XYZ file of C-alpha atoms in Angstrom:
657
model
C 156.124 115.261 125.547
C 156.508 113.735 122.096
C 154.374 110.738 123.130
C 151.642 113.038 124.466
C 151.578 115.044 121.228
C 151.506 111.813 119.238
C 148.535 110.569 121.291
C 146.677 113.861 120.833
C 147.342 113.766 117.093
C 146.149 110.178 116.898
C 142.993 111.101 118.818
C 142.250 114.000 116.477
C 142.918 111.801 113.434
C 140.549 109.171 114.890
C 137.756 111.735 115.242
C 138.289 112.947 111.685
C 138.330 109.419 110.287
C 135.237 108.493 112.293
C 133.443 111.612 111.150
C 133.915 110.544 107.524
C 132.567 107.041 108.054
C 129.056 107.768 106.750
C 127.787 110.149 104.053
C 124.448 110.935 102.419
C 124.948 109.095 99.137
C 121.549 109.681 97.492
C 118.211 111.289 98.299
C 114.924 111.351 96.407
C 112.360 113.667 98.024
C 110.150 114.487 95.038
C 108.794 111.445 93.226
C 105.822 111.172 90.830
C 102.250 111.632 92.051
C 101.872 111.411 95.837
C 105.521 110.749 96.759
C 105.489 106.976 97.282
C 109.128 106.486 96.213
C 111.069 108.695 98.640
C 114.345 107.412 100.044
C 117.703 108.322 101.543
C 120.760 106.174 100.869
C 123.686 106.224 103.306
C 127.184 105.050 102.351
C 129.961 103.880 104.666
C 133.685 103.944 103.891
C 133.897 100.201 104.470
C 131.234 97.542 103.845
C 129.140 95.940 106.578
C 129.444 98.948 108.896
C 127.064 99.180 111.859
C 124.913 102.274 112.267
C 124.315 101.680 115.963
C 124.396 105.019 117.754
C 123.520 107.140 114.725
C 120.465 109.249 113.901
C 119.089 110.483 110.574
C 117.492 113.938 110.863
C 115.439 115.947 108.357
C 115.447 119.734 108.797
C 112.917 122.355 107.736
C 114.532 125.100 105.684
C 111.868 127.719 106.440
C 113.189 130.862 108.115
C 109.936 131.895 109.801
C 107.406 130.134 111.995
C 107.731 127.782 114.958
C 109.301 124.983 112.866
C 111.944 127.154 111.145
C 115.435 125.605 110.998
C 114.320 122.639 113.129
C 113.966 118.875 112.767
C 110.638 117.840 111.260
C 111.398 114.096 111.254
C 114.122 111.898 112.724
C 115.004 108.202 112.734
C 117.071 105.934 114.943
C 119.526 104.082 112.668
C 120.558 101.581 115.346
C 120.240 97.999 114.149
C 121.078 98.832 110.524
C 124.221 97.635 108.775
C 125.512 98.660 105.372
C 125.805 95.965 102.698
C 128.747 94.643 100.655
C 128.820 97.953 98.759
C 128.692 99.977 101.956
C 125.089 101.063 101.333
C 121.880 101.107 103.361
C 118.552 102.538 102.162
C 115.813 104.179 104.254
C 112.613 104.821 102.289
C 108.965 104.236 101.417
C 107.563 100.734 101.146
C 107.228 100.908 97.344
C 110.928 101.680 96.778
C 112.709 98.828 94.996
C 114.889 97.153 96.199
C 113.039 97.179 99.515
C 114.626 99.619 102.003
C 116.183 98.315 105.193
C 114.044 100.776 107.152
C 110.544 101.798 106.002
C 109.264 105.360 106.495
C 105.687 106.601 105.864
C 104.838 107.833 102.384
C 105.156 111.573 101.702
C 107.466 112.031 104.699
C 110.462 113.786 103.126
C 109.777 117.429 102.305
C 110.697 118.676 98.839
C 112.818 121.499 100.218
C 114.798 123.600 100.176
C 115.675 121.710 103.382
C 118.509 119.538 104.692
C 119.179 115.959 105.737
C 121.844 115.046 108.273
C 123.519 112.111 110.013
C 124.332 112.596 113.702
C 126.159 110.439 116.166
C 124.042 110.146 119.283
C 120.801 108.927 120.811
C 117.451 109.377 119.087
C 116.127 110.903 122.326
C 118.467 113.866 121.759
C 117.007 114.597 118.300
C 113.226 114.803 118.641
C 110.969 116.833 116.369
C 111.597 120.617 116.601
C 115.245 120.234 117.679
C 117.147 123.298 116.308
C 119.797 122.752 113.637
C 123.315 122.344 115.036
C 126.736 121.126 113.920
C 127.396 119.395 117.264
C 128.003 115.649 116.716
C 127.184 116.108 113.031
C 128.716 113.393 110.842
C 127.485 114.528 107.424
C 124.728 116.698 105.953
C 123.631 118.247 102.683
C 121.079 120.845 101.701
C 118.557 119.580 99.163
C 115.439 120.661 97.295
C 113.633 120.707 93.981
C 114.628 124.280 93.142
C 117.944 126.108 92.885
C 117.097 128.258 95.942
C 119.262 127.253 98.893
C 118.237 127.173 102.584
C 121.109 129.508 103.428
C 120.355 130.066 107.125
C 119.801 126.353 107.725
C 123.060 125.440 106.010
C 124.903 128.037 108.085
C 123.414 126.599 111.284
C 124.630 123.134 110.260
C 128.032 124.460 109.126
C 127.725 123.026 105.605
C 128.105 124.438 102.100
C 126.853 121.554 99.924
C 123.470 121.975 98.248
C 121.939 119.905 95.447
C 118.559 119.949 93.781
C 116.480 117.408 91.875
C 115.318 119.827 89.193
C 118.858 120.423 87.940
C 117.858 119.047 84.529
C 114.146 119.962 84.812
C 113.131 116.431 85.788
C 112.510 116.882 89.489
C 110.069 113.982 89.920
C 112.082 111.598 87.741
C 115.534 112.330 89.216
C 117.166 111.870 92.575
C 120.206 113.686 94.029
C 123.342 111.500 93.883
C 126.843 111.854 95.324
C 129.743 111.639 92.904
C 133.070 110.084 93.835
C 134.614 113.562 94.216
C 132.020 114.546 96.828
C 129.888 116.708 94.546
C 126.246 115.957 93.797
C 124.211 115.745 90.614
C 120.663 114.873 89.579
C 120.129 111.560 87.760
C 117.780 108.583 87.523
C 117.426 106.983 90.991
C 119.693 104.049 91.917
C 118.610 102.963 95.415
C 120.762 100.140 96.757
C 123.418 100.457 94.010
C 126.575 102.531 93.771
C 125.959 105.705 91.807
C 128.877 105.109 89.419
C 127.607 101.648 88.399
C 130.463 99.706 90.016
C 130.417 97.348 92.972
C 128.761 94.075 93.868
C 125.676 93.238 91.788
C 123.007 91.460 93.824
C 120.433 88.990 92.537
C 117.001 90.457 93.266
C 114.080 88.301 94.412
C 110.488 89.442 93.816
C 107.087 88.365 95.143
C 104.307 88.097 92.547
C 100.727 87.678 93.785
C 97.218 88.826 92.958
C 96.415 91.333 95.719
C 92.649 91.449 95.138
C 90.452 90.510 98.123
C 90.504 86.809 98.974
C 87.439 85.056 100.375
C 87.804 82.491 103.126
C 88.065 79.090 101.455
C 90.153 80.465 98.560
C 93.434 78.942 97.362
C 95.845 81.262 95.562
C 99.468 81.083 94.320
C 102.478 83.181 95.349
C 105.420 83.140 92.936
C 108.980 84.037 93.953
C 111.264 85.067 91.073
C 114.974 85.904 90.845
C 116.430 88.377 88.354
C 119.137 85.882 87.389
C 119.034 82.079 87.509
C 120.183 80.750 90.871
C 123.764 79.450 90.756
C 122.975 76.955 93.523
C 119.697 76.000 95.187
C 118.277 79.160 96.810
C 116.314 78.410 99.989
C 114.490 80.912 102.182
C 111.232 81.350 104.088
C 108.290 83.743 103.990
C 105.482 84.557 106.434
C 101.775 85.453 106.207
C 100.682 86.263 109.760
C 99.525 89.745 110.743
C 97.854 90.603 114.059
C 94.540 88.677 114.060
C 95.482 86.705 110.944
C 97.407 83.775 112.434
C 98.662 80.336 111.447
C 95.199 78.988 112.335
C 93.719 80.938 109.395
C 95.632 79.281 106.536
C 97.528 76.250 105.320
C 100.732 76.740 103.331
C 104.317 75.572 103.002
C 106.396 78.575 104.108
C 109.693 77.137 102.866
C 110.775 78.122 99.350
C 113.513 76.628 97.192
C 114.408 77.989 93.765
C 116.467 75.233 92.173
C 119.893 75.888 90.685
C 119.634 77.026 87.074
C 116.008 78.211 87.484
C 114.465 81.590 88.301
C 111.202 80.898 90.135
C 109.182 78.797 92.539
C 105.458 78.917 93.348
C 103.681 78.178 96.611
C 99.932 77.791 97.106
C 98.154 79.285 100.101
C 94.702 78.141 101.238
C 92.707 80.469 103.477
C 90.569 78.410 105.817
C 86.853 79.006 106.249
C 86.541 78.665 109.999
C 82.832 79.315 110.503
C 83.621 82.110 112.973
C 82.320 85.653 112.563
C 85.544 87.587 113.226
C 85.496 90.278 110.552
C 87.772 90.722 107.584
C 91.481 90.334 108.279
C 94.666 91.239 106.449
C 97.424 88.796 105.646
C 100.911 90.215 105.241
C 103.408 88.521 102.895
C 106.991 89.057 104.082
C 110.347 87.564 103.182
C 112.433 85.828 105.780
C 116.183 86.460 105.639
C 117.655 85.950 102.173
C 121.125 84.406 101.776
C 124.106 86.654 101.071
C 124.155 87.887 97.491
C 120.350 88.222 97.230
C 118.135 91.253 97.900
C 114.379 91.857 98.177
C 112.964 93.709 95.179
C 109.613 94.078 96.973
C 108.186 93.005 100.313
C 105.427 93.705 102.868
C 102.464 92.875 100.602
C 98.972 93.178 102.096
C 95.926 91.161 100.988
C 92.482 91.626 102.516
C 90.846 88.368 103.594
C 87.050 88.490 103.418
C 85.346 86.743 106.321
C 82.507 84.707 104.802
C 80.803 84.406 108.190
C 78.919 87.662 108.554
C 75.567 88.983 109.723
C 72.973 90.554 107.425
C 70.733 93.188 109.047
C 66.965 93.322 108.596
C 67.242 96.773 106.983
C 68.796 98.149 103.828
C 71.752 100.303 102.881
C 71.286 104.010 102.131
C 71.515 103.068 98.458
C 68.630 100.607 98.810
C 66.865 101.991 101.875
C 64.153 100.453 104.008
C 61.760 102.270 106.315
C 60.046 101.167 109.504
C 62.218 98.121 110.189
C 64.249 99.822 112.953
C 62.428 101.251 115.964
C 63.807 104.402 117.679
C 65.092 103.748 121.197
C 64.270 107.007 122.998
C 61.887 107.113 125.964
C 58.368 108.490 125.493
C 59.242 111.684 127.417
C 62.548 112.380 125.644
C 61.029 115.064 123.387
C 58.070 115.992 125.632
C 59.426 119.504 126.332
C 59.077 120.440 122.636
C 55.283 120.298 122.612
C 53.569 123.631 121.982
C 56.783 125.534 121.142
C 57.837 127.382 118.005
C 60.703 129.412 116.556
C 63.685 130.138 118.802
C 61.931 128.650 121.831
C 61.627 125.355 119.972
C 65.291 125.463 118.952
C 66.421 126.241 122.518
C 64.285 123.459 123.973
C 65.816 121.085 121.452
C 69.310 122.209 122.447
C 68.466 121.689 126.116
C 67.809 118.038 125.273
C 70.769 117.204 123.029
C 73.343 119.354 124.888
C 72.116 118.736 128.447
C 75.283 118.977 130.600
C 73.768 116.631 133.192
C 73.219 113.870 130.639
C 75.254 114.177 127.428
C 78.704 112.594 127.271
C 81.842 113.590 125.372
C 84.131 110.786 124.232
C 87.595 110.804 122.683
C 88.306 111.042 118.977
C 89.958 107.631 119.289
C 86.608 106.223 120.411
C 84.927 107.506 117.233
C 86.702 104.917 115.064
C 85.181 102.126 117.120
C 81.777 103.851 117.192
C 81.729 104.082 113.385
C 82.504 100.397 112.992
C 79.082 99.705 114.515
C 77.136 102.867 113.683
C 78.119 102.793 109.999
C 78.147 99.012 109.639
C 77.102 97.786 106.209
C 73.647 96.206 106.616
C 74.534 93.611 103.977
C 77.781 92.508 105.639
C 78.699 93.050 109.295
C 82.406 92.955 108.395
C 82.159 96.229 106.428
C 81.393 99.871 107.027
C 79.206 101.810 104.597
C 80.978 104.789 103.017
C 78.874 107.959 102.985
C 79.667 109.807 99.732
C 81.101 106.727 98.007
C 77.829 104.823 98.535
C 79.716 101.543 98.837
C 81.041 99.154 101.484
C 84.628 98.820 102.672
C 86.123 96.268 105.051
C 86.322 97.489 108.640
C 89.926 96.390 108.945
C 90.988 98.712 106.097
C 90.995 101.763 108.367
C 93.634 104.276 107.290
C 96.647 104.327 109.622
C 99.325 105.696 107.279
C 99.524 108.514 104.755
C 98.113 106.456 101.851
C 94.375 107.150 101.475
C 93.404 105.074 98.434
C 91.843 101.747 99.405
C 91.317 102.762 103.027
C 88.579 104.518 105.012
C 88.787 107.176 107.676
C 86.643 109.615 109.687
C 84.856 112.346 107.727
C 83.677 115.421 109.640
C 80.553 116.644 107.854
C 81.034 120.027 109.549
C 84.765 120.601 108.807
C 87.040 120.750 111.839
C 88.927 123.899 110.851
C 85.773 125.834 109.953
C 84.215 124.925 113.285
C 87.321 125.653 115.403
C 87.441 122.183 116.953
C 90.553 120.656 115.359
C 92.300 118.280 117.783
C 89.640 119.065 120.372
C 89.719 115.642 122.021
C 92.222 112.872 122.651
C 93.147 110.461 119.863
C 93.354 107.587 122.352
C 90.693 104.884 122.489
C 89.232 105.072 126.011
C 86.086 102.974 125.687
C 82.426 103.596 126.398
C 82.839 103.908 130.185
C 85.297 106.836 130.076
C 83.764 110.194 129.180
C 83.513 113.875 130.122
C 80.467 116.114 130.605
C 79.745 118.654 127.878
C 77.341 121.479 127.025
C 76.292 123.766 124.173
C 79.344 126.034 124.619
C 81.818 123.138 124.494
C 82.815 123.491 120.827
C 85.785 121.132 121.260
C 83.311 118.274 121.810
C 82.350 118.614 118.126
C 85.740 117.087 117.281
C 84.465 113.680 118.420
C 80.694 114.056 118.056
C 79.724 110.934 116.117
C 76.413 112.401 114.971
C 78.305 114.308 112.249
C 81.254 111.958 111.665
C 80.916 109.239 109.047
C 83.048 106.477 107.559
C 84.396 107.543 104.167
C 87.059 106.531 101.655
C 90.258 108.387 102.508
C 90.761 109.876 99.052
C 87.095 110.964 98.802
C 87.325 112.604 102.233
C 90.388 114.537 101.062
C 88.708 115.664 97.827
C 85.657 116.987 99.707
C 87.942 119.003 101.982
C 86.193 121.928 103.717
C 83.608 122.591 101.029
C 80.019 123.648 101.641
C 77.236 121.432 100.315
C 75.161 122.056 97.225
C 75.542 122.422 93.458
C 77.858 125.430 93.856
C 80.429 123.604 95.990
C 80.285 119.923 97.012
C 77.644 117.814 95.282
C 79.231 114.387 95.654
C 81.477 112.257 93.479
C 80.729 111.660 89.800
C 77.805 109.317 89.235
C 76.622 109.317 92.838
C 72.973 108.408 93.490
C 72.263 111.058 96.168
C 71.701 108.505 98.935
C 73.848 110.567 101.339
C 72.324 114.010 100.925
C 69.553 113.774 103.509
C 72.034 112.232 105.970
C 74.343 115.241 105.528
C 71.491 117.735 105.935
C 70.240 116.163 109.158
C 73.782 115.960 110.578
C 74.316 119.677 109.948
C 70.907 120.557 111.410
C 71.992 118.702 114.554
C 75.331 120.541 114.716
C 73.716 123.969 114.321
C 71.467 123.278 117.329
C 73.925 121.295 119.477
C 76.702 123.943 119.459
C 76.149 127.651 120.073
C 79.112 128.674 117.923
C 77.906 126.950 114.747
C 75.277 128.055 112.240
C 73.828 127.291 108.813
C 73.442 130.045 106.219
C 72.064 130.436 102.729
C 74.504 130.624 99.850
C 78.076 129.439 99.709
C 80.234 131.080 102.421
C 84.000 130.970 102.005
C 85.649 127.671 102.895
C 87.876 129.344 105.484
C 89.122 128.472 108.930
C 87.067 129.522 111.973
C 84.086 130.962 110.079
C 81.710 128.658 112.042
C 79.228 128.620 109.145
C 78.106 126.047 106.625
C 75.936 126.392 103.520
C 73.776 126.081 101.620
C 70.814 126.059 104.038
C 68.185 126.148 101.281
C 69.815 123.145 99.590
C 70.039 121.258 102.877
C 66.337 121.780 103.558
C 65.583 120.429 100.088
C 67.868 117.420 100.610
C 66.135 116.681 103.920
C 62.882 116.217 102.004
C 64.203 114.431 98.928
C 66.343 111.846 100.770
C 64.147 110.612 103.618
C 65.526 109.437 106.937
C 65.765 105.649 106.638
C 66.434 102.610 108.807
C 70.207 102.940 108.370
C 70.115 106.402 109.947
C 67.759 105.305 112.706
C 70.008 102.373 113.587
C 73.067 104.680 113.715
C 71.088 107.173 115.858
C 70.187 104.388 118.281
C 73.779 103.156 118.559
C 75.403 106.577 119.019
C 72.919 107.258 121.823
C 74.420 104.334 123.770
C 77.743 106.235 123.817
C 76.859 109.932 123.842
C 73.496 109.776 125.646
C 71.933 112.085 123.072
C 70.228 111.646 119.716
C 69.970 113.470 116.417
C 66.351 114.679 116.632
C 66.260 115.462 112.901
C 66.456 111.730 112.200
C 63.635 111.013 114.646
C 61.589 113.978 113.338
C 62.965 115.316 110.008
C 60.133 117.882 109.849
C 61.714 119.758 112.781
C 64.079 121.428 110.304
C 61.184 123.184 108.587
C 59.887 124.490 111.929
C 63.313 125.958 112.808
C 64.672 127.138 109.416
C 62.133 126.301 106.715
C 58.653 127.180 105.551
C 56.990 126.346 108.887
C 58.975 128.744 111.088
C 56.635 130.227 113.685
C 54.227 127.293 113.670
C 53.689 125.356 116.885
C 55.312 121.928 117.135
C 53.484 118.862 118.467
C 55.165 115.519 118.965
C 53.785 112.296 117.646
C 55.446 109.837 119.979
C 53.577 106.661 119.026
C 55.910 103.849 117.985
C 54.726 101.164 115.632
C 55.093 97.534 116.479
C 57.768 96.685 113.916
C 57.226 93.166 112.628
C 59.970 91.393 110.736
C 59.310 89.834 107.358
C 60.313 86.170 107.209
C 60.702 83.769 104.299
C 62.131 80.362 103.434
C 64.757 79.942 100.687
C 66.142 76.573 99.541
C 68.401 74.911 98.561
C 71.203 77.033 99.995
C 73.984 76.632 98.841
C 72.665 76.088 95.322
C 74.027 75.139 91.922
C 70.865 76.015 89.999
C 67.322 76.987 90.981
C 66.130 78.241 94.358
C 62.614 78.251 95.775
C 61.321 81.119 97.935
C 58.187 80.529 100.004
C 56.311 82.057 102.922
C 55.409 85.381 101.268
C 51.639 85.482 101.715
C 50.873 88.483 99.505
C 53.750 88.188 97.064
C 56.406 90.822 96.548
C 59.710 91.653 94.905
C 63.001 89.781 95.310
C 66.284 91.524 94.520
C 69.714 89.908 94.321
C 72.882 91.858 95.217
C 76.551 90.986 95.109
C 78.764 91.789 98.111
C 79.589 95.223 96.680
C 75.910 96.147 96.850
C 75.362 95.966 93.081
C 71.937 94.647 92.066
C 72.362 91.696 89.705
C 68.745 90.536 89.279
C 65.148 91.197 90.335
C 61.959 89.093 90.130
C 58.336 89.295 91.150
C 57.347 86.460 93.498
C 54.165 84.820 94.691
C 53.618 82.928 97.919
C 55.976 80.250 96.601
C 58.206 80.858 93.576
C 61.087 78.971 91.945
C 63.787 81.165 90.394
C 66.636 80.072 88.069
C 70.062 81.171 89.287
C 72.626 81.952 86.587
C 75.165 83.912 88.662
C 78.876 83.236 88.974
C 79.993 81.300 92.052
C 80.063 83.428 95.159
C 77.984 84.917 97.950
C 74.913 87.056 97.202
C 72.321 88.897 99.272
C 68.660 88.120 98.629
C 66.349 90.984 99.621
C 62.580 90.506 99.619
C 60.112 93.381 99.910
C 56.448 92.722 100.673
C 53.762 94.958 102.226
C 56.354 97.721 102.903
C 58.515 95.316 104.896
C 61.835 93.803 103.929
C 64.111 90.946 104.927
C 67.493 89.809 103.634
C 69.329 86.488 103.607
C 72.650 85.227 102.249
C 72.701 82.927 99.234
C 75.767 80.876 98.323
C 76.069 79.924 94.658
C 78.478 77.077 94.013
């Protein structure tokens, strides 16, 4: 009997000891600006403890709604091991030292909420799992105010709550565990014991210029230690990332920082392979560092500009051309519109662009791929053209995480929430051969209708939000040149005809969910006239038709808007279906590459030549005759040479050495 009691006591003691193995040692949920420095630090009783079989769970402290008192984010901690101080950090990529496990930016809510460590399988702790004390190892309530999530803490069976604004410095401070088990707010110390004791590691940093790198460029990467290396420090690093492989560069990936020194530099040369493959992204990462060293930063992206690209025979919206791109509809596509007016004209138009026997609905995942062609920068086939930003951005910089700056995403010109088509189609990429039928009552199809979705900078998309268009609401970013306004008007005209639920109204209706209206109609009609439909729009109309089997008729015939909403309502419409024979302008330019002058010939009636850098900025302009020599005084690089003559244009690349 004594032995049995002893065994039971030992078992209970083992559970208690095990339950104290890991604690939440520090959490920072509210960092400056857009929360790029969030982290949770876990501490073990003994160093080098494995976290296999443990889960980190973040709970919502709200008491109402479907997510109340439930997990909003969880992580499998398997594969992690605490360090010589018994610490492991889970956090955003910008946290320094680099966390052992990276989470997306702006993931951790500011509270009042809770964070918990469970023993178990990640499959048992998915999103929306209710709070429970079963298998709970340790948890604390946290927030940036003194208000506690009382019901959540009761559900978890805990009493500890701490908040970052304890000393009115909520974005500067983190919540840290004291040796007596209490918590206080102080300056963050990720990867170090909160009391300043313990093993001090020698941090290693990567220093590199992260600006875009052209193919053919050589650039240095410097690795630096905080303290001089006691003995030779040797480690490796890598550069590969998806399509960017070892065939794209030459570099020595082995680094040695000699004893008594603090740095070593390696040069990387990006190869110019002569293949048009689009811009790529290299990814600088440390290999394993020896014991006693830690990464102060890691996972550094650099965009590699593919110098082998195609230049279209038409201009950007900022420098538009007209008549270079022929529409691709059949001669009878708009035949049913002839002789109609008013509502009959609008209905006949809808019967064309929402024909359930013809028009196709694709997934929202497909739209990303559609935009890479439909919104391709005419000056560089490796870029998309950003609508409101009026500038190019590399196709490979599509936003996948929560950071918007520097990336592009999909902008709905008619906002999703106002049109009631949020999440209306799948986010999976299915391809052009997989589609569903659709009609004018299928409002969910608007979610993935590429005729009103454009490539845009992520931060600009966010700032536009759900606003109406016009001087009273959204009129573009500061300094914009209005090249997008006609595009927006014609997209909204299309939406108001394509979908029965949607309409355009005068004035500035409230930017509210499910109102199904957009304004200002009078402004949009004006924009349609001031910013003419150009070759860029016609090219995008042609390409989207290959997917959706419908067109935006207001690009083909901008005047239709006046017959349906404007000053020609009630007048009879007649099509003019004749297509011009679009001839391309050709010219000869030599030498190319050049170190000085160039000669342009083959322009019979003379014209204008304009030089642009790869950002679309005009750097020079000249009048030319049939043959003209021009001095080139630009910096080394690639430029676009655009010649206009007799209302026709053509563009070629020029390399200046």
